[in-house]
Amino acid sequence: AQSVTQLDSHVSVSEGTPVLLRCNYSSSYSPSLFWYVQHPNKGLQLLLKYTSAATLVKGINGFEAEFKKSETSFHLTKPSAHMSDAAEYFCVSAGQAGTALIFGKGTTLSVSS
Amino acid sequence: DAGVIQSPRHEVTEMGQEVTLRCKPISGHNSLFWYRQTMMRGLELLIYFNNNVPIDDSGMPEDRFSAKMPNASFSTLKIQPSEPRDSAVYFCASSFGQGSYEQYFGPGTRLTVT
């Protein structure tokens, strides 16, 4: 069965420091993987996606993620956090065409000044 | 593009009443998804449609919930009768292609059942 595990429910960083949000996936085939962000009282917005092309994927707002098959990981990073990055982040997996997305439980990112 | 449009944005109703949530997907998208988000259970897929046909409704909690997509530009999620445990934020999302493609989310409808 396909699954996504976000290893931290809450991450706190200071403004200007690096961000690391961890995600592991489980799939019997090479999945498509996404990161979505949800700001308070807003819908989900796509940050970036991996679909078996380059393993290092760049997204919006300076975020990037690296697909590591050997570690079954797809961690989200950003070199320098900004206050506006404070939000809920979801790691998402998609399998074969025709199947629905599988969402992780989310990681809340807090950014302090 | 206006994005995915949901209405109403907020709904407060009493237990036992019928609730209808509405969604207009992005023009040209052929898949539509209904999700429910709560603190306890996170984000759950309720049902999704492809080309107006329901593909997977295994997430629909019980018979009180029903969803329709009469045409490519409109879908409804109905709860009848509503219960306090239905209180949640309901999101609609659309995509071009079936479930393995990125989805675009609406702003959600916050439902409170008292």
mmCIF file of C-alpha atoms in Angstrom:
data_model
loop_
_atom_site.group_PDB
_atom_site.id
_atom_site.type_symbol
_atom_site.label_atom_id
_atom_site.label_comp_id
_atom_site.label_asym_id
_atom_site.label_seq_id
_atom_site.Cartn_x
_atom_site.Cartn_y
_atom_site.Cartn_z
ATOM 1 C CA ALA A 1 0.000 0.000 0.000
ATOM 2 C CA GLN A 2 1.106 3.517 -0.691
ATOM 3 C CA SER A 3 1.737 5.863 2.247
ATOM 4 C CA VAL A 4 3.401 9.119 3.224
ATOM 5 C CA THR A 5 4.924 9.875 6.620
ATOM 6 C CA GLN A 6 5.824 13.351 7.736
ATOM 7 C CA LEU A 7 8.309 12.846 10.522
ATOM 8 C CA ASP A 8 7.668 16.072 12.429
ATOM 9 C CA SER A 9 4.289 17.465 13.350
ATOM 10 C CA HIS A 10 5.810 20.828 14.306
ATOM 11 C CA VAL A 11 9.050 22.575 13.329
ATOM 12 C CA SER A 12 10.198 25.895 14.766
ATOM 13 C CA VAL A 13 12.957 28.013 13.239
ATOM 14 C CA SER A 14 14.226 31.542 13.515
ATOM 15 C CA GLU A 15 13.920 33.948 10.622
ATOM 16 C CA GLY A 16 16.948 33.674 8.353
ATOM 17 C CA THR A 17 17.850 30.113 9.388
ATOM 18 C CA PRO A 18 17.434 27.010 7.202
ATOM 19 C CA VAL A 19 14.214 25.035 7.024
ATOM 20 C CA LEU A 20 14.025 21.233 6.832
ATOM 21 C CA LEU A 21 10.680 19.442 6.710
ATOM 22 C CA ARG A 22 11.024 15.685 6.488
ATOM 23 C CA CYS A 23 8.919 13.275 4.478
ATOM 24 C CA ASN A 24 9.266 9.557 3.804
ATOM 25 C CA TYR A 25 7.150 7.661 1.329
ATOM 26 C CA SER A 26 6.258 4.057 0.814
ATOM 27 C CA SER A 27 5.303 2.783 -2.604
ATOM 28 C CA SER A 28 5.742 -0.355 -4.649
ATOM 29 C CA TYR A 29 6.451 1.747 -7.715
ATOM 30 C CA SER A 30 8.068 5.080 -8.426
ATOM 31 C CA PRO A 31 5.561 7.651 -7.231
ATOM 32 C CA SER A 32 4.933 11.253 -8.113
ATOM 33 C CA LEU A 33 5.523 13.421 -5.054
ATOM 34 C CA PHE A 34 4.358 16.888 -4.152
ATOM 35 C CA TRP A 35 4.629 19.441 -1.390
ATOM 36 C CA TYR A 36 1.650 21.662 -0.678
ATOM 37 C CA VAL A 37 1.478 24.628 1.685
ATOM 38 C CA GLN A 38 -1.585 25.844 3.565
ATOM 39 C CA HIS A 39 -1.589 29.269 5.154
ATOM 40 C CA PRO A 40 -4.103 29.951 7.926
ATOM 41 C CA ASN A 41 -7.686 29.961 6.700
ATOM 42 C CA LYS A 42 -6.569 29.369 3.129
ATOM 43 C CA GLY A 43 -6.713 26.496 0.680
ATOM 44 C CA LEU A 44 -3.724 24.353 -0.234
ATOM 45 C CA GLN A 45 -1.199 25.681 -2.728
ATOM 46 C CA LEU A 46 1.242 23.559 -4.711
ATOM 47 C CA LEU A 47 4.859 24.318 -3.760
ATOM 48 C CA LEU A 48 6.642 21.843 -5.998
ATOM 49 C CA LYS A 49 6.341 18.438 -7.635
ATOM 50 C CA TYR A 50 8.559 15.494 -8.541
ATOM 51 C CA THR A 51 7.542 13.317 -11.483
ATOM 52 C CA SER A 52 10.620 11.129 -12.190
ATOM 53 C CA ALA A 53 12.676 13.773 -13.956
ATOM 54 C CA ALA A 54 15.418 15.630 -12.048
ATOM 55 C CA THR A 55 15.730 14.418 -8.464
ATOM 56 C CA LEU A 56 16.268 17.947 -7.133
ATOM 57 C CA VAL A 57 13.108 19.902 -7.600
ATOM 58 C CA LYS A 58 12.820 23.649 -7.213
ATOM 59 C CA GLY A 59 9.539 25.217 -6.230
ATOM 60 C CA ILE A 60 8.080 28.578 -5.437
ATOM 61 C CA ASN A 61 9.276 30.961 -2.718
ATOM 62 C CA GLY A 62 12.784 29.484 -2.608
ATOM 63 C CA PHE A 63 11.775 25.995 -1.526
ATOM 64 C CA GLU A 64 13.267 22.869 -2.991
ATOM 65 C CA ALA A 65 13.071 19.140 -2.368
ATOM 66 C CA GLU A 66 15.281 16.207 -3.226
ATOM 67 C CA PHE A 67 13.950 12.791 -4.174
ATOM 68 C CA LYS A 68 16.149 10.054 -2.707
ATOM 69 C CA LYS A 69 14.998 6.628 -3.773
ATOM 70 C CA SER A 70 17.536 4.797 -1.605
ATOM 71 C CA GLU A 71 16.181 6.548 1.470
ATOM 72 C CA THR A 72 12.553 6.728 0.240
ATOM 73 C CA SER A 73 12.609 10.378 1.232
ATOM 74 C CA PHE A 74 11.431 13.670 -0.226
ATOM 75 C CA HIS A 75 12.490 16.306 2.290
ATOM 76 C CA LEU A 76 11.600 19.964 1.793
ATOM 77 C CA THR A 77 14.261 22.597 2.382
ATOM 78 C CA LYS A 78 14.781 26.324 2.204
ATOM 79 C CA PRO A 79 18.098 28.059 2.905
ATOM 80 C CA SER A 80 16.656 30.999 4.813
ATOM 81 C CA ALA A 81 13.249 31.131 6.482
ATOM 82 C CA HIS A 82 11.002 34.136 6.205
ATOM 83 C CA MET A 83 8.175 35.069 8.535
ATOM 84 C CA SER A 84 5.711 34.531 5.697
ATOM 85 C CA ASP A 85 6.761 30.863 5.482
ATOM 86 C CA ALA A 86 4.856 30.103 8.683
ATOM 87 C CA ALA A 87 2.161 27.670 7.567
ATOM 88 C CA GLU A 88 1.129 24.014 7.407
ATOM 89 C CA TYR A 89 3.048 21.884 4.901
ATOM 90 C CA PHE A 90 1.799 18.641 3.403
ATOM 91 C CA CYS A 91 3.852 15.979 1.678
ATOM 92 C CA VAL A 92 1.738 14.180 -0.911
ATOM 93 C CA SER A 93 2.181 11.040 -2.963
ATOM 94 C CA ALA A 94 0.461 10.014 -6.155
ATOM 95 C CA GLY A 95 0.667 6.554 -7.604
ATOM 96 C CA GLN A 96 -0.643 5.132 -10.762
ATOM 97 C CA ALA A 97 -2.827 7.235 -12.978
ATOM 98 C CA GLY A 98 -6.385 7.083 -11.832
ATOM 99 C CA THR A 99 -5.628 6.851 -8.142
ATOM 100 C CA ALA A 100 -6.128 9.652 -5.662
ATOM 101 C CA LEU A 101 -3.396 11.609 -3.913
ATOM 102 C CA ILE A 102 -2.190 10.390 -0.521
ATOM 103 C CA PHE A 103 -1.623 13.217 1.967
ATOM 104 C CA GLY A 104 0.708 13.187 4.933
ATOM 105 C CA LYS A 105 -0.611 14.471 8.248
ATOM 106 C CA GLY A 106 1.119 17.806 7.836
ATOM 107 C CA THR A 107 3.952 19.721 9.507
ATOM 108 C CA THR A 108 3.337 23.085 11.098
ATOM 109 C CA LEU A 109 6.228 25.459 10.501
ATOM 110 C CA SER A 110 6.643 28.312 12.964
ATOM 111 C CA VAL A 111 9.073 31.145 12.230
ATOM 112 C CA SER A 112 10.193 33.481 14.993
ATOM 113 C CA SER A 113 11.878 36.842 14.594
ATOM 114 C CA ASP B 1 -8.226 32.301 -14.187
ATOM 115 C CA ALA B 2 -10.407 32.645 -11.103
ATOM 116 C CA GLY B 3 -9.234 29.360 -9.646
ATOM 117 C CA VAL B 4 -11.495 26.889 -7.915
ATOM 118 C CA ILE B 5 -14.541 28.634 -6.495
ATOM 119 C CA GLN B 6 -16.389 27.356 -3.448
ATOM 120 C CA SER B 7 -19.539 28.618 -1.798
ATOM 121 C CA PRO B 8 -20.467 29.413 0.812
ATOM 122 C CA ARG B 9 -17.188 30.241 2.568
ATOM 123 C CA HIS B 10 -18.787 29.796 5.968
ATOM 124 C CA GLU B 11 -21.891 27.879 6.966
ATOM 125 C CA VAL B 12 -23.438 27.590 10.396
ATOM 126 C CA THR B 13 -26.414 25.295 10.742
ATOM 127 C CA GLU B 14 -28.309 23.347 13.344
ATOM 128 C CA MET B 15 -28.138 19.611 13.736
ATOM 129 C CA GLY B 16 -30.601 17.846 11.473
ATOM 130 C CA GLN B 17 -30.606 20.469 8.774
ATOM 131 C CA GLU B 18 -29.569 19.842 5.188
ATOM 132 C CA VAL B 19 -26.328 21.443 4.052
ATOM 133 C CA THR B 20 -25.247 21.912 0.441
ATOM 134 C CA LEU B 21 -21.709 22.916 -0.467
ATOM 135 C CA ARG B 22 -20.895 24.077 -3.969
ATOM 136 C CA CYS B 23 -17.824 24.000 -6.151
ATOM 137 C CA LYS B 24 -16.858 25.360 -9.539
ATOM 138 C CA PRO B 25 -13.632 23.802 -10.831
ATOM 139 C CA ILE B 26 -11.063 25.509 -13.013
ATOM 140 C CA SER B 27 -12.266 25.646 -16.590
ATOM 141 C CA GLY B 28 -10.794 22.802 -18.640
ATOM 142 C CA HIS B 29 -10.030 20.582 -15.657
ATOM 143 C CA ASN B 30 -11.673 17.187 -15.892
ATOM 144 C CA SER B 31 -11.151 15.828 -12.373
ATOM 145 C CA LEU B 32 -12.786 17.166 -9.232
ATOM 146 C CA PHE B 33 -12.112 16.201 -5.631
ATOM 147 C CA TRP B 34 -13.915 16.804 -2.342
ATOM 148 C CA TYR B 35 -11.859 16.765 0.867
ATOM 149 C CA ARG B 36 -12.653 17.258 4.531
ATOM 150 C CA GLN B 37 -10.138 18.689 6.992
ATOM 151 C CA THR B 38 -10.370 18.420 10.781
ATOM 152 C CA MET B 39 -7.848 18.753 13.549
ATOM 153 C CA MET B 40 -8.373 15.160 14.591
ATOM 154 C CA ARG B 41 -8.250 13.423 11.220
ATOM 155 C CA GLY B 42 -6.317 15.837 9.043
ATOM 156 C CA LEU B 43 -7.142 16.008 5.344
ATOM 157 C CA GLU B 44 -9.382 13.224 4.053
ATOM 158 C CA LEU B 45 -10.488 12.543 0.499
ATOM 159 C CA LEU B 46 -14.246 12.069 0.396
ATOM 160 C CA ILE B 47 -14.907 11.477 -3.286
ATOM 161 C CA TYR B 48 -13.519 12.301 -6.675
ATOM 162 C CA PHE B 49 -14.934 12.592 -10.154
ATOM 163 C CA ASN B 50 -13.336 12.218 -13.545
ATOM 164 C CA ASN B 51 -15.234 13.572 -16.540
ATOM 165 C CA ASN B 52 -18.254 14.084 -14.236
ATOM 166 C CA VAL B 53 -18.325 10.400 -13.241
ATOM 167 C CA PRO B 54 -17.653 9.384 -9.618
ATOM 168 C CA ILE B 55 -14.478 7.281 -9.571
ATOM 169 C CA ASP B 56 -13.866 6.678 -5.875
ATOM 170 C CA ASP B 57 -16.377 7.434 -3.135
ATOM 171 C CA SER B 58 -14.867 5.162 -0.510
ATOM 172 C CA GLY B 59 -14.080 8.161 1.659
ATOM 173 C CA MET B 60 -17.684 9.266 1.981
ATOM 174 C CA PRO B 61 -18.366 8.717 5.685
ATOM 175 C CA GLU B 62 -21.932 7.463 5.475
ATOM 176 C CA ASP B 63 -25.199 7.669 3.628
ATOM 177 C CA ARG B 64 -25.866 11.137 4.973
ATOM 178 C CA PHE B 65 -23.255 12.393 2.535
ATOM 179 C CA SER B 66 -23.853 12.593 -1.210
ATOM 180 C CA ALA B 67 -22.052 14.329 -4.059
ATOM 181 C CA LYS B 68 -23.050 15.127 -7.597
ATOM 182 C CA MET B 69 -21.383 16.577 -10.641
ATOM 183 C CA PRO B 70 -24.113 17.326 -13.184
ATOM 184 C CA ASN B 71 -21.698 19.017 -15.591
ATOM 185 C CA ALA B 72 -18.033 19.871 -16.012
ATOM 186 C CA SER B 73 -18.327 23.217 -14.267
ATOM 187 C CA PHE B 74 -20.294 22.433 -11.119
ATOM 188 C CA SER B 75 -20.386 20.008 -8.237
ATOM 189 C CA THR B 76 -22.263 19.776 -4.960
ATOM 190 C CA LEU B 77 -21.627 17.995 -1.688
ATOM 191 C CA LYS B 78 -24.755 17.495 0.377
ATOM 192 C CA ILE B 79 -25.113 16.428 3.989
ATOM 193 C CA GLN B 80 -28.571 15.389 5.116
ATOM 194 C CA PRO B 81 -29.183 15.356 8.025
ATOM 195 C CA SER B 82 -26.158 17.206 9.380
ATOM 196 C CA GLU B 83 -24.574 16.337 12.738
ATOM 197 C CA PRO B 84 -22.126 18.236 14.976
ATOM 198 C CA ARG B 85 -19.338 15.776 14.073
ATOM 199 C CA ASP B 86 -19.611 16.973 10.461
ATOM 200 C CA SER B 87 -18.122 20.310 11.511
ATOM 201 C CA ALA B 88 -14.968 20.740 9.439
ATOM 202 C CA VAL B 89 -13.474 22.639 6.536
ATOM 203 C CA TYR B 90 -14.506 21.145 3.227
ATOM 204 C CA PHE B 91 -12.205 21.681 0.277
ATOM 205 C CA CYS B 92 -12.860 21.200 -3.392
ATOM 206 C CA ALA B 93 -9.943 20.706 -5.777
ATOM 207 C CA SER B 94 -9.631 20.170 -9.500
ATOM 208 C CA SER B 95 -6.989 18.867 -11.861
ATOM 209 C CA PHE B 96 -6.425 18.142 -15.506
ATOM 210 C CA GLY B 97 -6.045 14.393 -15.709
ATOM 211 C CA GLN B 98 -6.845 11.824 -13.072
ATOM 212 C CA GLY B 99 -5.664 11.644 -9.474
ATOM 213 C CA SER B 100 -1.940 11.444 -10.071
ATOM 214 C CA TYR B 101 -1.700 15.009 -11.312
ATOM 215 C CA GLU B 102 -1.324 18.107 -9.201
ATOM 216 C CA GLN B 103 -4.545 19.489 -7.832
ATOM 217 C CA TYR B 104 -5.651 23.074 -7.412
ATOM 218 C CA PHE B 105 -7.589 23.781 -4.247
ATOM 219 C CA GLY B 106 -10.413 26.153 -3.527
ATOM 220 C CA PRO B 107 -10.458 28.323 -0.380
ATOM 221 C CA GLY B 108 -12.716 25.886 1.464
ATOM 222 C CA THR B 109 -16.073 26.037 3.214
ATOM 223 C CA ARG B 110 -15.953 26.148 7.004
ATOM 224 C CA LEU B 111 -18.997 24.215 8.253
ATOM 225 C CA THR B 112 -20.186 24.453 11.820
ATOM 226 C CA VAL B 113 -23.066 22.255 12.930
ATOM 227 C CA THR B 114 -24.503 23.159 16.334
#
